[in-house]
Amino acid sequence: MRNIRKDRKKEHIEYFLKSSHEQSTLFEDVYLEHNALPELDFEEIKTNTTFLGKSVDYPIMINAITGGTDFSREINRTLSKLALKFNIPMAVGSQTIGIHEECSRESFEIVRENIKDGVVIGNLSANATIDEVKAAIDMIEADAIQLHLNAAQELVMREGDRRFKGLFKNIENIVKNIDVPIIIKEVGFGISKDVAVRLYDAGIRYIDVSGAGGTNFIEIEGRRDVKKDFSDIYTWGIPTAMSLIQCSNIKDDLKIISSGGIEDSIDVVKSLCIGAHMVGISGEILRRILEGGYDSAYKYLDEMTYKLKMLMLLLGKANIEGLRNTPYKIKGELKELVDN
Ligand code: FNR
């Protein structure tokens, strides 16, 4: 018999690999000034930071991707080995399948087993019930739970949700009844200032902007549905850099995670300069694993972390807090969007 949830998980990865890159994060419109006289030694550069109450070695995290099938278990095994090796946080993919299908739990549990005391983050839709949220947290002893907002994705999916009323109340209710931090995230279309302010007022203190410019679920779901053509709206969404600028100065205790199209060290550095506390990567690390397994993804992260340190030195910043206070300029399309 067909298992829709499992088939969908497989198809997401298959169509992710076939998708093109029609949007831009607009990080190319962020300008950082080189410091030719930094007065720092490379050894002095410290990339560690605190996230969700734990110390991590870099402000970089593996963001939600998968879980639930045998193939997902292997991907999660590799991702969690990398998270342990670099001491960085990792979020699992949506755990609905793990809650409702006993046999798929192991593909999530393996992440906590491998990461030991490191930061592990759960993931569900923002329309989850309190019981589902508690079950997802228990499954992996989660340090926090991500709740995703994905109206654009659902509307393209033939089997997707069509009802989005009541989500805000549900989020408020979850905040009141769950005692681990709640992270509200998009899945690649960005969070506006207005939405971020409403979420803050509901008690949310962590927002993952997951903006446009990377993985595109209108395209991924659109390619799964051969009967309708969604290609005219592949460019929908708030570019990641724009979403970050909008959300990062709302309140000091609102922590912003930059994600959506993060590919290299310069995207990481620009995200932090704009004000992000953490930078999440999904698509690019998945691509490395599918192309060359653990070794290829290890090389990717190893080079990225070296270049993070290198760019910190070239900006004259010895630690992440200093980097977060680096002045930056914006130009081009990003400036037009911000000024309007
Ligand atoms: C995702 N993403 C995702 N997000 C989420 O909240 N729950 C999920 O189950 C999934 N599943 C998933 C599968 C695959 C194959 C990909 C590539 C992505 C979205 C992800 O966490 C992130 O928000 C977006 O992909 C944007 O970041 P990148 O991919 O551009 O770095």
XYZ file of N, CA and C and ligand atoms in Angstrom, residues 9 12-13 16 63-66 92-95 123-124 146-149 153 185-188 208 210-211 213-217 220 259-262 280-284 286, ligand 1:
157
model
N 8.248 12.423 1.544
C 9.606 12.698 2.051
C 10.648 12.379 0.975
N 10.438 14.927 -1.928
C 11.003 16.243 -1.611
C 12.492 16.274 -1.934
N 13.190 15.206 -1.565
C 14.633 15.160 -1.805
C 14.920 15.034 -3.301
N 14.020 18.349 -4.906
C 14.954 19.377 -4.432
C 16.178 19.392 -5.343
N 19.826 22.865 9.584
C 18.400 23.143 9.757
C 17.534 21.949 9.332
N 16.239 22.054 9.625
C 15.307 20.936 9.406
C 15.359 20.406 7.976
N 15.487 19.100 7.840
C 15.447 18.471 6.512
C 14.514 17.262 6.509
N 14.842 16.242 7.333
C 14.111 15.000 7.080
C 13.991 14.077 8.293
N 15.801 18.400 13.371
C 15.329 17.279 12.546
C 14.199 17.779 11.649
N 13.796 16.964 10.676
C 12.651 17.312 9.825
C 11.348 17.076 10.580
N 10.242 17.390 9.948
C 8.936 17.291 10.608
C 8.729 15.908 11.239
N 8.341 15.913 12.524
C 8.219 14.659 13.275
C 6.808 14.078 13.261
N 10.808 19.416 15.305
C 10.128 20.158 14.238
C 8.727 19.591 13.985
N 7.765 20.499 13.966
C 6.379 20.150 13.625
C 5.752 21.341 12.914
N 10.960 23.596 16.747
C 10.615 24.506 15.651
C 9.184 24.204 15.226
N 8.404 25.267 15.012
C 7.053 25.093 14.448
C 7.070 25.807 13.109
N 6.806 25.072 12.024
C 6.933 25.730 10.717
C 5.618 26.313 10.198
N 5.785 27.450 9.512
C 4.691 28.121 8.800
C 4.968 27.886 7.320
N 3.767 26.416 0.575
C 4.005 25.008 0.238
C 2.698 24.210 0.237
N 9.408 29.112 12.404
C 10.193 29.203 11.166
C 9.320 29.138 9.919
N 9.816 29.781 8.859
C 9.229 29.606 7.535
C 9.966 28.428 6.894
N 9.660 28.155 5.636
C 10.369 27.062 4.952
C 11.004 27.559 3.642
N 11.146 28.893 3.509
C 11.810 29.407 2.306
C 11.092 30.586 1.666
N 13.083 31.935 12.991
C 13.973 31.536 11.895
C 13.338 32.068 10.614
N 14.017 31.920 7.429
C 13.951 31.027 6.257
C 13.377 31.732 5.029
N 14.156 32.653 4.526
C 13.699 33.492 3.426
C 13.915 32.875 2.057
N 15.486 32.463 -1.753
C 16.814 32.531 -2.353
C 17.534 31.186 -2.288
N 16.911 30.235 -1.633
C 17.509 28.889 -1.539
C 16.470 27.861 -1.955
N 16.273 26.859 -1.111
C 15.274 25.822 -1.398
C 13.915 26.479 -1.631
N 13.235 26.029 -2.699
C 11.987 26.671 -3.090
C 10.865 25.623 -3.136
N 10.023 25.645 -2.096
C 8.980 24.616 -2.026
C 7.822 24.841 -2.990
N 9.442 22.820 -5.716
C 9.534 21.380 -5.386
C 8.150 20.724 -5.439
N 18.199 31.904 7.724
C 18.267 30.727 6.857
C 17.503 31.008 5.582
N 17.709 30.130 4.598
C 17.135 30.323 3.275
C 18.250 30.732 2.326
N 18.818 29.763 1.625
C 19.837 30.067 0.619
C 21.227 30.308 1.170
N 21.489 29.906 2.405
C 22.849 30.066 2.941
C 23.732 29.000 2.290
N 21.280 29.003 9.729
C 20.876 27.626 9.422
C 21.073 27.260 7.964
N 21.515 26.022 7.754
C 21.720 25.529 6.383
C 20.941 24.224 6.219
N 20.131 24.122 5.174
C 19.471 22.843 4.860
C 19.930 22.346 3.504
N 19.479 23.038 2.442
C 19.685 22.542 1.083
C 21.130 22.261 0.733
N 22.013 23.199 1.028
C 23.395 23.068 0.574
C 24.100 21.881 1.238
N 22.567 19.217 2.448
C 21.929 18.002 1.908
C 22.547 17.656 0.551
C 13.169 21.192 4.221
N 12.678 22.137 5.127
C 11.873 21.755 6.166
N 11.489 22.659 7.116
C 10.712 22.288 8.152
O 10.409 23.125 9.004
N 10.299 20.979 8.278
C 10.644 20.024 7.369
O 10.276 18.854 7.512
C 11.434 20.412 6.252
N 11.777 19.512 5.277
C 12.675 19.869 4.281
C 13.092 18.910 3.347
C 14.050 19.242 2.398
C 14.509 18.193 1.416
C 14.602 20.561 2.377
C 15.675 20.926 1.376
C 14.157 21.503 3.267
C 12.978 23.583 4.957
C 14.311 23.984 5.549
O 14.372 23.770 6.933
C 14.607 25.475 5.271
O 13.682 26.279 5.950
C 14.532 25.795 3.781
O 14.961 24.704 3.027
C 15.384 27.010 3.407
O 16.750 26.784 3.692
P 17.830 26.296 2.581
O 17.429 24.910 2.169
O 17.727 27.244 1.432
O 19.141 26.297 3.297
